[in-house]
Coordinates of C-alpha atoms and ligand atoms in Angstrom, one line a residue:
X23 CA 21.2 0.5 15.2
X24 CA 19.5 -2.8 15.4
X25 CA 21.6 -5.4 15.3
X26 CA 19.4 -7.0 12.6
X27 CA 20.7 -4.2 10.2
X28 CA 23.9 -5.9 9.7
X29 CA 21.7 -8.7 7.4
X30 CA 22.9 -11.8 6.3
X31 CA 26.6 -11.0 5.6
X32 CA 27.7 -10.9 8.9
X33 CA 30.6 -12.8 9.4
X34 CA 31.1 -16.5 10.6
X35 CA 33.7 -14.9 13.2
X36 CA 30.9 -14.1 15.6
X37 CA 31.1 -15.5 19.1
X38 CA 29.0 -17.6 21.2
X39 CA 26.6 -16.1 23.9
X40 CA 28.7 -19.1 26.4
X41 CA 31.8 -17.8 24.7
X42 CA 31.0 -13.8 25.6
X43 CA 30.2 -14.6 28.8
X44 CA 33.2 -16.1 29.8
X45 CA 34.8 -12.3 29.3
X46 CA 31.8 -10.2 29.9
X47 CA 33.0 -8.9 33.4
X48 CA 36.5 -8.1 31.7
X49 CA 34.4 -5.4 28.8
X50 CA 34.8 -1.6 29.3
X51 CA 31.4 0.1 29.6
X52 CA 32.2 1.7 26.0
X53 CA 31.8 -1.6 24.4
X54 CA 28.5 -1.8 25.4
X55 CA 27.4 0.9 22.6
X56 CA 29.8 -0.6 20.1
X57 CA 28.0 -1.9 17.0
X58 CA 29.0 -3.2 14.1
X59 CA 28.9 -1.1 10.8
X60 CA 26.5 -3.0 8.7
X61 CA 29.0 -2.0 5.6
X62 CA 32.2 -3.9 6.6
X63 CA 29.3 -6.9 7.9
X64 CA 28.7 -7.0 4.1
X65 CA 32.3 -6.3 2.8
X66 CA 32.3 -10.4 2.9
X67 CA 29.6 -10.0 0.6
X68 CA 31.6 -8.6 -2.2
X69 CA 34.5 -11.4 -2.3
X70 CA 31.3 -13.7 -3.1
X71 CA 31.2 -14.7 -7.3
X72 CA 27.5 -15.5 -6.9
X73 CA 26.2 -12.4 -5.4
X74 CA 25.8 -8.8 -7.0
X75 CA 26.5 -6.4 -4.4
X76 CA 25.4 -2.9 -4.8
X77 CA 26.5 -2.6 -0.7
X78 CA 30.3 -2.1 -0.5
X79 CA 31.0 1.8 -0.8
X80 CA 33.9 1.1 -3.4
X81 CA 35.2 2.9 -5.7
X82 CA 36.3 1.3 -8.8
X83 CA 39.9 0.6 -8.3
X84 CA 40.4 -2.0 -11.5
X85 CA 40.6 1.3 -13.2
X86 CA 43.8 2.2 -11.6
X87 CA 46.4 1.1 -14.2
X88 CA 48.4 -1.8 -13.1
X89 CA 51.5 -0.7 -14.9
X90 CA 51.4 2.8 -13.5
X91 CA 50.8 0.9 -9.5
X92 CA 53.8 -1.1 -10.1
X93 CA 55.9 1.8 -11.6
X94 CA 55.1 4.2 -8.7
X95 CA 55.7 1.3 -6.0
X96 CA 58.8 0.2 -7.4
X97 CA 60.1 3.7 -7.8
X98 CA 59.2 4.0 -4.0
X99 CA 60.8 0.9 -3.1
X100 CA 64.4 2.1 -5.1
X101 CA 64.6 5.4 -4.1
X102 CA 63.1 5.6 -0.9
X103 CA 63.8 1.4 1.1
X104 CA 64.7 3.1 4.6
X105 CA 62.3 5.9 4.7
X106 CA 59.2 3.7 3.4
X107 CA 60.4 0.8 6.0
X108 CA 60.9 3.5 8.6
X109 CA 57.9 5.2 11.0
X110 CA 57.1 8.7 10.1
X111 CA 55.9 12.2 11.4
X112 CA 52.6 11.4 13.5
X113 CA 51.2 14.5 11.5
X114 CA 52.4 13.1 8.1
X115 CA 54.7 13.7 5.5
X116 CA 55.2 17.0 4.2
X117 CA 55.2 15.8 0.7
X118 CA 51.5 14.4 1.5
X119 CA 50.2 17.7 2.8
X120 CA 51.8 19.3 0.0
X121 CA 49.5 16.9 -2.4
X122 CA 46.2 17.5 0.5
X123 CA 47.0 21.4 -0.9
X124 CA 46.3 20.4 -3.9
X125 CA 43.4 18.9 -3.7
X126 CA 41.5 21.2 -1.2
X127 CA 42.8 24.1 -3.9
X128 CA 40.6 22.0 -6.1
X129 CA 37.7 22.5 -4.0
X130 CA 38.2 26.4 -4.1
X131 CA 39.7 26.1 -0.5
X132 CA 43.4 27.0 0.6
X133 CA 44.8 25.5 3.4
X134 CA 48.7 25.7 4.9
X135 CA 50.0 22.2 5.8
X136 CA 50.6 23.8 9.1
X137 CA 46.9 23.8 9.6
X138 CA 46.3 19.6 8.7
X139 CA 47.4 16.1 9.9
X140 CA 47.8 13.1 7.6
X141 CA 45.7 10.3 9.1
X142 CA 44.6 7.0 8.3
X143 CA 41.7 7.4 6.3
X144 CA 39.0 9.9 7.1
X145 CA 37.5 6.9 8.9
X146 CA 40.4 7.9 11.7
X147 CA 39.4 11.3 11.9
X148 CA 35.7 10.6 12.7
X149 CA 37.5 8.4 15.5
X150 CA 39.5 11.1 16.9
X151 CA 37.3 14.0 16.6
X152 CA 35.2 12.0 18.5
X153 CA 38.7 10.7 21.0
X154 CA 39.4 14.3 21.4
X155 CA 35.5 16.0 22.3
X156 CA 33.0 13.2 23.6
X157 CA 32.6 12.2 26.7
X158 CA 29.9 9.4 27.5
X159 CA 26.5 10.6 27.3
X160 CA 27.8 14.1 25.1
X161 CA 25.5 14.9 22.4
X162 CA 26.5 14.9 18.3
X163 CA 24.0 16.5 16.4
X164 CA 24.0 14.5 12.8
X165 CA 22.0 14.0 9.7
X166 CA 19.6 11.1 9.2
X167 CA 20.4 9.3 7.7
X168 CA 24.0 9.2 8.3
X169 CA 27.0 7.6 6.6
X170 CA 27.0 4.2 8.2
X171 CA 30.5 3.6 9.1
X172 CA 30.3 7.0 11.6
X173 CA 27.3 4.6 13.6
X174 CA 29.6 2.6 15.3
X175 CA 32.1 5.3 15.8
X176 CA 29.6 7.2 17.6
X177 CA 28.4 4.4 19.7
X178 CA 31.7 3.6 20.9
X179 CA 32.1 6.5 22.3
X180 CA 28.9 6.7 23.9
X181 CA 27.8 9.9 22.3
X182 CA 24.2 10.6 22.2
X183 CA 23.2 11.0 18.6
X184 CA 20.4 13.7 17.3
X185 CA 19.6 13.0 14.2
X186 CA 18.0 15.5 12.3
X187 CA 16.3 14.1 8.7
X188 CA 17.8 15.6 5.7
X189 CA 15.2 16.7 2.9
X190 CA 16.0 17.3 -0.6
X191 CA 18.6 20.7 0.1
X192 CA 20.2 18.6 3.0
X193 CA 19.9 19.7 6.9
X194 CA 17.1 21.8 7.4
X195 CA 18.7 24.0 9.1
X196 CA 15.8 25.7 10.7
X197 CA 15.2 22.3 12.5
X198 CA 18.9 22.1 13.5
X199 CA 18.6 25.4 15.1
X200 CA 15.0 24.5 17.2
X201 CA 16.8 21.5 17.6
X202 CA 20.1 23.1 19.2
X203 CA 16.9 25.1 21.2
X204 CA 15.5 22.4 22.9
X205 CA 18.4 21.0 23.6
X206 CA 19.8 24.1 25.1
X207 CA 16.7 24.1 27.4
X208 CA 17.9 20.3 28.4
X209 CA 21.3 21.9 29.5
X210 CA 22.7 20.2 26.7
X211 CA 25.1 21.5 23.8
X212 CA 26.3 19.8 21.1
X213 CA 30.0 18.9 20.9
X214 CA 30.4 19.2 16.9
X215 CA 27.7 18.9 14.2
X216 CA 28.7 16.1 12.0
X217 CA 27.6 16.7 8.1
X218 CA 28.1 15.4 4.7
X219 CA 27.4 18.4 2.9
X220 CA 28.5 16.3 -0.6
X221 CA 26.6 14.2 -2.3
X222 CA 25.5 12.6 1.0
X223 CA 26.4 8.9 2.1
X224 CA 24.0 7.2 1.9
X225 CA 21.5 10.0 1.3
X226 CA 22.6 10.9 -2.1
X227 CA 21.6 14.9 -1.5
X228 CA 24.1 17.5 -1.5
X229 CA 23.5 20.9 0.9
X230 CA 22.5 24.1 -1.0
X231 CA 24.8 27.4 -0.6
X232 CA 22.0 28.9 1.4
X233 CA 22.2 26.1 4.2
X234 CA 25.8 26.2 3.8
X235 CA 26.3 30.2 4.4
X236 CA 23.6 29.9 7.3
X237 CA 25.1 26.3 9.2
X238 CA 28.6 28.4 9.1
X239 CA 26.6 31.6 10.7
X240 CA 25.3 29.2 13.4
X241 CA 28.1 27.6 14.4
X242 CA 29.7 30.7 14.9
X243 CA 27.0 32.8 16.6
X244 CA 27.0 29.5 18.5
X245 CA 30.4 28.6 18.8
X246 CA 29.6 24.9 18.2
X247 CA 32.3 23.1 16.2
X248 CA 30.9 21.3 12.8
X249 CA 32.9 18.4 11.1
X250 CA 32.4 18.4 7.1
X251 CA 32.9 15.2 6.2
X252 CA 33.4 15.6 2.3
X253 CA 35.5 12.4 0.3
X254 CA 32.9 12.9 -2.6
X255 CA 33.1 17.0 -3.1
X256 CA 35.4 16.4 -6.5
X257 CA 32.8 13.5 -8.0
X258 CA 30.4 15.6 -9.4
X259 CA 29.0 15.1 -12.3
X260 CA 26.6 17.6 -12.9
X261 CA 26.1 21.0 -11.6
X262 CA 28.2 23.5 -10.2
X263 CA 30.9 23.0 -7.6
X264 CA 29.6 24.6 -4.2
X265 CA 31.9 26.5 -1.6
X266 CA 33.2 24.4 1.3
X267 CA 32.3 25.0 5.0
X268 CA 35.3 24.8 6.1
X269 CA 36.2 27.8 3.1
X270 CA 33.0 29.8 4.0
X271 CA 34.1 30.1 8.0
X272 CA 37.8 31.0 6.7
X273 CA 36.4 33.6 5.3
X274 CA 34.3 34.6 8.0
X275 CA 37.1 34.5 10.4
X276 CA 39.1 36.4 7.9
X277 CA 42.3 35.5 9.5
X278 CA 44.5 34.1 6.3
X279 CA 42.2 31.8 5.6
X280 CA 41.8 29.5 8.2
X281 CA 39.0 28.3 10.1
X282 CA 37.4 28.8 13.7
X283 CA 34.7 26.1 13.7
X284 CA 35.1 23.8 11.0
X285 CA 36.8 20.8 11.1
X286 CA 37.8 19.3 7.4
X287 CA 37.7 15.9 7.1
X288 CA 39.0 14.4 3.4
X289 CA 40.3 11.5 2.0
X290 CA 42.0 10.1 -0.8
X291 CA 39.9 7.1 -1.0
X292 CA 37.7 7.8 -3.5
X293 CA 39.9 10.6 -5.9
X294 CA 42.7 7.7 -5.8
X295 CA 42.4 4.3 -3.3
X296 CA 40.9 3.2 -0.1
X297 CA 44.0 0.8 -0.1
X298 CA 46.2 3.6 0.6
X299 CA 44.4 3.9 3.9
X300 CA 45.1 7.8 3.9
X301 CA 43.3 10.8 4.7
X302 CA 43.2 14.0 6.3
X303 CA 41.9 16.9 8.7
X304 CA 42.3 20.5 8.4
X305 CA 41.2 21.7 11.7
X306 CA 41.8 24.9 14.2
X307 CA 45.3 25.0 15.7
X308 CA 43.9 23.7 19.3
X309 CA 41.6 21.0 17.8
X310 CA 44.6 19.4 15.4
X311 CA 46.6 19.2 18.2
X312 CA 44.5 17.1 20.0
X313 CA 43.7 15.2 17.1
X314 CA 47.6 14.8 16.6
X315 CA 47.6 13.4 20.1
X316 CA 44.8 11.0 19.7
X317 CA 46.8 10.0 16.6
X318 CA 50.0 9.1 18.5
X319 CA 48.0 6.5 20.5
X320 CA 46.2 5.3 18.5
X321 CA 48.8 4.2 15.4
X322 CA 51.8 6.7 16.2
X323 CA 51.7 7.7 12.0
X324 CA 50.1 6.4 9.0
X325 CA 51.9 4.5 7.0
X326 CA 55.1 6.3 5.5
X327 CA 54.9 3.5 2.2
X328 CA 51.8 4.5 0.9
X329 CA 52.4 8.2 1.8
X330 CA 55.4 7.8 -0.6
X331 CA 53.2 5.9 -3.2
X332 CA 50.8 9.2 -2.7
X333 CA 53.4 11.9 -3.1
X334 CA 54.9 10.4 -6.4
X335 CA 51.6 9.9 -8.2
X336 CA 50.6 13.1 -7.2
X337 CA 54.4 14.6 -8.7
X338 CA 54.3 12.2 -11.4
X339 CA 50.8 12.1 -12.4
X340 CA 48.1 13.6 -14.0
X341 CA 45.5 13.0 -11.2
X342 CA 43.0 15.2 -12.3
X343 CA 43.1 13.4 -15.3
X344 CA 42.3 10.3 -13.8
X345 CA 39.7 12.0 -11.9
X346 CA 38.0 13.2 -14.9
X347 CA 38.0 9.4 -15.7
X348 CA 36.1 8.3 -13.0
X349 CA 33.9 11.0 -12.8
X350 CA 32.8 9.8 -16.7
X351 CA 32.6 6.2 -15.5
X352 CA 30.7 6.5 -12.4
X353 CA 28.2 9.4 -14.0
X354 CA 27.4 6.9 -16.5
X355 CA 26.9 4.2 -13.8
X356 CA 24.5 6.5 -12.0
X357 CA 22.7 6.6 -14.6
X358 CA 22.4 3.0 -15.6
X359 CA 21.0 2.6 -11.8
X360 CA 18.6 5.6 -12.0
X361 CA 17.1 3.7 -15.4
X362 CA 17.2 0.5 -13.9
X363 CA 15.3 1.9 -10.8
X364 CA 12.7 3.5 -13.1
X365 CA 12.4 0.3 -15.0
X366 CA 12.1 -1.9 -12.0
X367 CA 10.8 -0.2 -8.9
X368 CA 7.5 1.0 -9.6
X369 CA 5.4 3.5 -8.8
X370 CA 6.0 2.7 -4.8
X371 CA 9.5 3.3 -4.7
X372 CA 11.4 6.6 -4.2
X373 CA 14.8 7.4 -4.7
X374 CA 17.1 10.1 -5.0
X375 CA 19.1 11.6 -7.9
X376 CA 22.8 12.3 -6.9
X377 CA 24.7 15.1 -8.3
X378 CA 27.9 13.1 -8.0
X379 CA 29.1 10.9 -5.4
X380 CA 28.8 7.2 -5.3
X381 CA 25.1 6.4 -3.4
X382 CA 21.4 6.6 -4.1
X383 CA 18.9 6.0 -1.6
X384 CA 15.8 4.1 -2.4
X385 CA 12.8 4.4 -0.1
X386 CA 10.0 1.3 -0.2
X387 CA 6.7 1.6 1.3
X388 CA 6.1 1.6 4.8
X389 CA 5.4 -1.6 5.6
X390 CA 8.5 -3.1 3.9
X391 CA 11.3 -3.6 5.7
X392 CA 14.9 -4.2 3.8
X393 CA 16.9 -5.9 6.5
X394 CA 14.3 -8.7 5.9
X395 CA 14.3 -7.9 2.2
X396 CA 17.6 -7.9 2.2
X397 CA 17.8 -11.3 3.6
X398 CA 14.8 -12.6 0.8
X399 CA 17.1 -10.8 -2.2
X400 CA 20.5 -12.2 -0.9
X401 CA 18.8 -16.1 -0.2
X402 CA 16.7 -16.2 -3.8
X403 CA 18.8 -13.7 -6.0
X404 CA 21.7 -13.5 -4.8
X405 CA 22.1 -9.8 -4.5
X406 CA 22.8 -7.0 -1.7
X407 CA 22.4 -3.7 -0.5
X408 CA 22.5 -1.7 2.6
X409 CA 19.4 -1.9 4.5
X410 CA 18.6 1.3 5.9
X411 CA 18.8 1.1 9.2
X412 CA 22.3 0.6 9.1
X413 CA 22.3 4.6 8.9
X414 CA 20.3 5.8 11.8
X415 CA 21.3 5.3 15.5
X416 CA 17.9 4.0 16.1
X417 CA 16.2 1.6 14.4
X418 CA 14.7 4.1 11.7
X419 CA 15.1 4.1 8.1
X420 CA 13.5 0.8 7.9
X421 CA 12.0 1.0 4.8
X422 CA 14.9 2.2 3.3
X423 CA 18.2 1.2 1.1
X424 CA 21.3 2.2 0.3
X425 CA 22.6 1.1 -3.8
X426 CA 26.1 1.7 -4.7
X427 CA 26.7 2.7 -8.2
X428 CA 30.4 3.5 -8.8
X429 CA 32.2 0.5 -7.9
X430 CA 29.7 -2.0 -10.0
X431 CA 29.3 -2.6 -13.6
X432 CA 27.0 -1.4 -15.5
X433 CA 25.2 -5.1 -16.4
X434 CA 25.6 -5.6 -13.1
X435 CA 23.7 -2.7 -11.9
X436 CA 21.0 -3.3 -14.4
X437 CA 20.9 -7.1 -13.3
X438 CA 21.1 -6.5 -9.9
X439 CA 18.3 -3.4 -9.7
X440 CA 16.1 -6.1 -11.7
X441 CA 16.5 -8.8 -9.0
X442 CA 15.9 -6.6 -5.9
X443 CA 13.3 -5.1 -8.1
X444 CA 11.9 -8.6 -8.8
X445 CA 11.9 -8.9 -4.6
X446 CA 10.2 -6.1 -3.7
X447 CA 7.0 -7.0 -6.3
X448 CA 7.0 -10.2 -4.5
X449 CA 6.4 -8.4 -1.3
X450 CA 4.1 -5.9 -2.4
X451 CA 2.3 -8.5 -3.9
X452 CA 2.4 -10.7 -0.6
X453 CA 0.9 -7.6 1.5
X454 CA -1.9 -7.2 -1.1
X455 CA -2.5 -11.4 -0.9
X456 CA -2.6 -10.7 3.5
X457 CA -4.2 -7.5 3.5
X458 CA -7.1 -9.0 0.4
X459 CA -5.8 -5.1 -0.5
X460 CA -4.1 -3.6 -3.0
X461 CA -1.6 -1.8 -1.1
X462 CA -2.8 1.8 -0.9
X463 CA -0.4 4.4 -1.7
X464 CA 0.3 7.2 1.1
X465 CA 0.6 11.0 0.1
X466 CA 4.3 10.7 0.0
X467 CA 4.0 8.2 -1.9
X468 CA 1.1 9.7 -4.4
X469 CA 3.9 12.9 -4.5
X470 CA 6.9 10.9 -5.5
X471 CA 5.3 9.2 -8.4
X472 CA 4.3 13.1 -9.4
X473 CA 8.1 13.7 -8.9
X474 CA 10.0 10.7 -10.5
X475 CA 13.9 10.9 -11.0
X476 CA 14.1 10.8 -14.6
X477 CA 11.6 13.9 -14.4
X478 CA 13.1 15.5 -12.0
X479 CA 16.8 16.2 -11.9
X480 CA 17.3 19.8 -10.3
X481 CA 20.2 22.6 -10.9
X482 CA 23.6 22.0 -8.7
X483 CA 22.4 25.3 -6.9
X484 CA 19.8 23.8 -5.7
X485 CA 20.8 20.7 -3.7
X486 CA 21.7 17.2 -5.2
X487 CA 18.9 15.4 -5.5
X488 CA 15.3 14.8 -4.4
X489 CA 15.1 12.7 -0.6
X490 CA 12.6 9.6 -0.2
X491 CA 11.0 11.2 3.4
X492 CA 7.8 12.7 2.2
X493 CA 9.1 16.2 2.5
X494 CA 11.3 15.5 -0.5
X495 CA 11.1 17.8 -3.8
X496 CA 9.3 20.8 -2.3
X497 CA 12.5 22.6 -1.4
X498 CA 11.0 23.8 2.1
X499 CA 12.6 22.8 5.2
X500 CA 11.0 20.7 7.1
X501 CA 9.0 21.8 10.7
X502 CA 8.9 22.0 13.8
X503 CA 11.5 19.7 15.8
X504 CA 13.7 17.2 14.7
X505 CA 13.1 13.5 15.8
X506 CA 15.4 13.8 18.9
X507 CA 17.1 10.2 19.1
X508 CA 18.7 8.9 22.3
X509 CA 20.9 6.4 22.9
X510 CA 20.1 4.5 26.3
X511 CA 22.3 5.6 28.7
X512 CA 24.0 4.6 32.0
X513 CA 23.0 6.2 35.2
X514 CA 26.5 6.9 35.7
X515 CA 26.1 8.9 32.4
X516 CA 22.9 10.5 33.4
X517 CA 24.5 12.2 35.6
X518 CA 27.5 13.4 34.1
X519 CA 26.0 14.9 31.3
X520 CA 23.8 16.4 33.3
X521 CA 26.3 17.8 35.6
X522 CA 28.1 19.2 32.4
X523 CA 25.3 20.4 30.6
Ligands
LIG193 C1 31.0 9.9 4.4 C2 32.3 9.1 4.6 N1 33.2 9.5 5.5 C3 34.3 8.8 5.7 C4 34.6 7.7 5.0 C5 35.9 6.9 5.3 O1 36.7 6.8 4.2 P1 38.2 6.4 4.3 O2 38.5 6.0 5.7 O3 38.4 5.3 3.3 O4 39.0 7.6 3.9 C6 33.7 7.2 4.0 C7 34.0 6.0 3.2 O5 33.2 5.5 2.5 C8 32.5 8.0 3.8 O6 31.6 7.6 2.8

């Protein structure tokens, strides 16, 4: 990721180059490939009264009723002083697992709490999936783009990302499996596949059953492990509910229901609040055991107050109730954003239509670039969004943004689509002006105005949503070989993934 990608929010915290230096000797070689995720750069963004930010990935959590938050806590506090104030089981509370039951029954998957830890957001399980398998220089094999805040997971662990570009269905997973090819030939094998199959972040595209039932056959023929990433699978709001991965290997493996390749990762950030900081993996008996030991250094438990707070809404409450809630309020917000996008974007822009989630991804034309639009919209309009670079390892997805629709009101989405909107004609119009052209309009570009969003909105079967990448809408998979991306290495690297591949 360039570094340019973190825009104009980044914080005032940063050092200076004299100050750095000063310590430089004393940084471990991981810190080299450590970037910062271009999301929490722009978290500052959302405490600002002057700026619209369709950046953060919030959920909306002024919805959560204040009297119900101070009943539950207080209940908590009461009953439960010594416990709450106490540490906890590094795997979590059995009363939490009980409640992650729930929920993954809700996505038409069983699991046994025997088979999951309670972490510390899903966030902490991209961390120590990654503790517990990659070594420097190990390859992850991932979509493109990817969710933003697994970049600088990935980097700090020196992994060498593959991205593979996601079309309208997801992964192609013809290109995944040339791709695992020529890596093969390399001497190199993946150490898990890291998807969002769900109403992607930021891609806004969800993977069809197909791709599904044939990325579960792979990993098995291949015995690759694949981590499904999924805190949006229960934000749907159109379409049918598709089967886990981890559920479609269980019942490959036919063993009472567990998994052999899949590694679950879910949260309950967006069903109930990122401010519980709690999430979970369901993974193979060896895998969760590392995990659980990657866990105990890294914060010993998660924290046994809001794992209380959890287990009595969940005993207490109608949660599914307040899911339904959401999913009303944030379907409507999508489509405030997909209107506003059709109203302001023009004919150059493409973007995709989510089946649920909280994202859509806009693609400009070539020869914009949103981490300097972003900078323009933030300086004369005073709004934000995610440039998209922020989700690819290397500098791609340039022309790209990410636009958050759940966690911003719907005026706000409508005013702040119009000012980025108003941005983007400027700079269309400012190429036209340079080039004495108007701009000329590529294929891709010709075939997305054929396919606008408001046109276009395609049965859950079939994926979530049409992708800006010129492959978009024609429900092929893409050819030949993915764009292999490679993070610079070390020599020292070199050769020790070359000695293990
Ligand atoms: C795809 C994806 N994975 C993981 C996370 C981490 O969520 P949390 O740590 O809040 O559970 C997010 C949050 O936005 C996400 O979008």
């Amino acid at each position: 990721m360039d570094d340019r990608a973190s825009g104009s929010g980044k914080g005032q915290r940063g050092s200076s180059p004299h100050e750095i230096e000063r310590y430089e000797r004393l940084f471990a070689a991981r810190t080299h490939g450590m970037r910062s995720s271009a999301m929490r750069d722009m978290m500052s963004l959302t405490e600002r009264p002057d700026v619209i930010s369709l950046a953060g990935g919030l959920p909306d959590t002024s919805t959560f009723p204040a009297e119900r938050y101070a009943r539950l806590m207080a209940e908590v506090a009461a009953d439960s002083t010594a416990r709450a104030l106490q540490y906890g089981p590094t795997e979590g509370l059995a009363s939490v697992m009980e409640c992650v039951v729930e929920v993954m029954a809700e996505e038409q998957t069983t699991v046994h709490p025997d088979e999951l830890i309670v972490t510390t957001g899903g966030q902490q399980v991209i961390d120590l999936v990654c503790k517990a398998l990659v070594d420097p220089g190990d390859v992850i094999v991932a979509e493109a783009p990817t969710y933003p805040g697994a970049v600088p997971t990935f980097g700090a662990y020196q992994a060498q990302v593959v991205q593979i570009e996601m079309d309208d269905q997801g992964m192609p997973i013809d290109e995944l499996e040339s791709t695992l090819d020529r890596l093969l030939n390399d001497g190199l094998t993946p150490k898990f596949i890291y998807t969002i199959p769900n109403f992607h972040n930021p891609g806004g595209v969800t993977m069809s059953t197909e791709r599904r039932e044939r990325l579960v056959g792979l990993a098995r023929e291949r015995e690759l492990l694949v981590l499904e990433d999924n805190p949006y699978g229960l934000l749907r709001y159109e379409g049918s509910p598709l089967p886990t991965l981890y559920s479609l290997d269980a019942l490959q493996a036919g063993r009472g229901g567990a998994s052999d390749f899949v590694i679950y990762l879910g949260t309950f950030s967006k069903i109930l609040s990122p401010g519980v900081r709690l999430g979970w993996a369901v993974a193979p008996r060896p895998v969760l055991e590392k995990l659980n030991l990657g866990k105990q250094g890294a914060d010993l438990c998660s924290s046994p107050v809001t794992q209380l707070f959890v287990s009595a809404y969940f005993s207490e409450e109608d949660w599914r109730g307040y899911l339904d809630q959401l999913r009303c309020l944030y379907r409507s917000r999508r489509d405030v954003m997909l209107g506003a996008l059709a109203e302001h974007f023009g004919p150059q822009a493409r973007w995709t239509h989510p089946h649920g989630g909280m994202f859509i991804w806009a693609t400009l034309p070539d020869y914009i670039d949103t981490t300097d639009l972003l900078a323009r919209a933030l300086e004369t309009e005073g709004v934000a969004f995610v440039p998209g670079r922020a989700a690819y390892m290397d500098g791609r997805g340039g022309s790209s943004m990410r636009l958050n629709f759940a966690g911003v009101k719907e005026e706000d989405i409508r005013e702040g689509i119009r000012r980025i909107g108003k941005v983007v004609r400027e700079h269309v119009g400012l190429f036209g002006t340079l080039t004495g052209t108007a701009p000329a309009e590529s294929g891709a570009q010709k075939r997305a105005k054929e396919r606008r969003p408001e046109s276009a909105p395609e049965a859950g079967e079939s994926g979530g949503g049409e992708l800006g990448d010129g492959k978009a809408g024609d429900g092929k998979p893409g050819s030949g070989l993915a764009d292999v991306v490679e993070l610079p290495r070390r020599r020292g690297e070199q050769n020790s993934a070359q000695r293990r591949g």
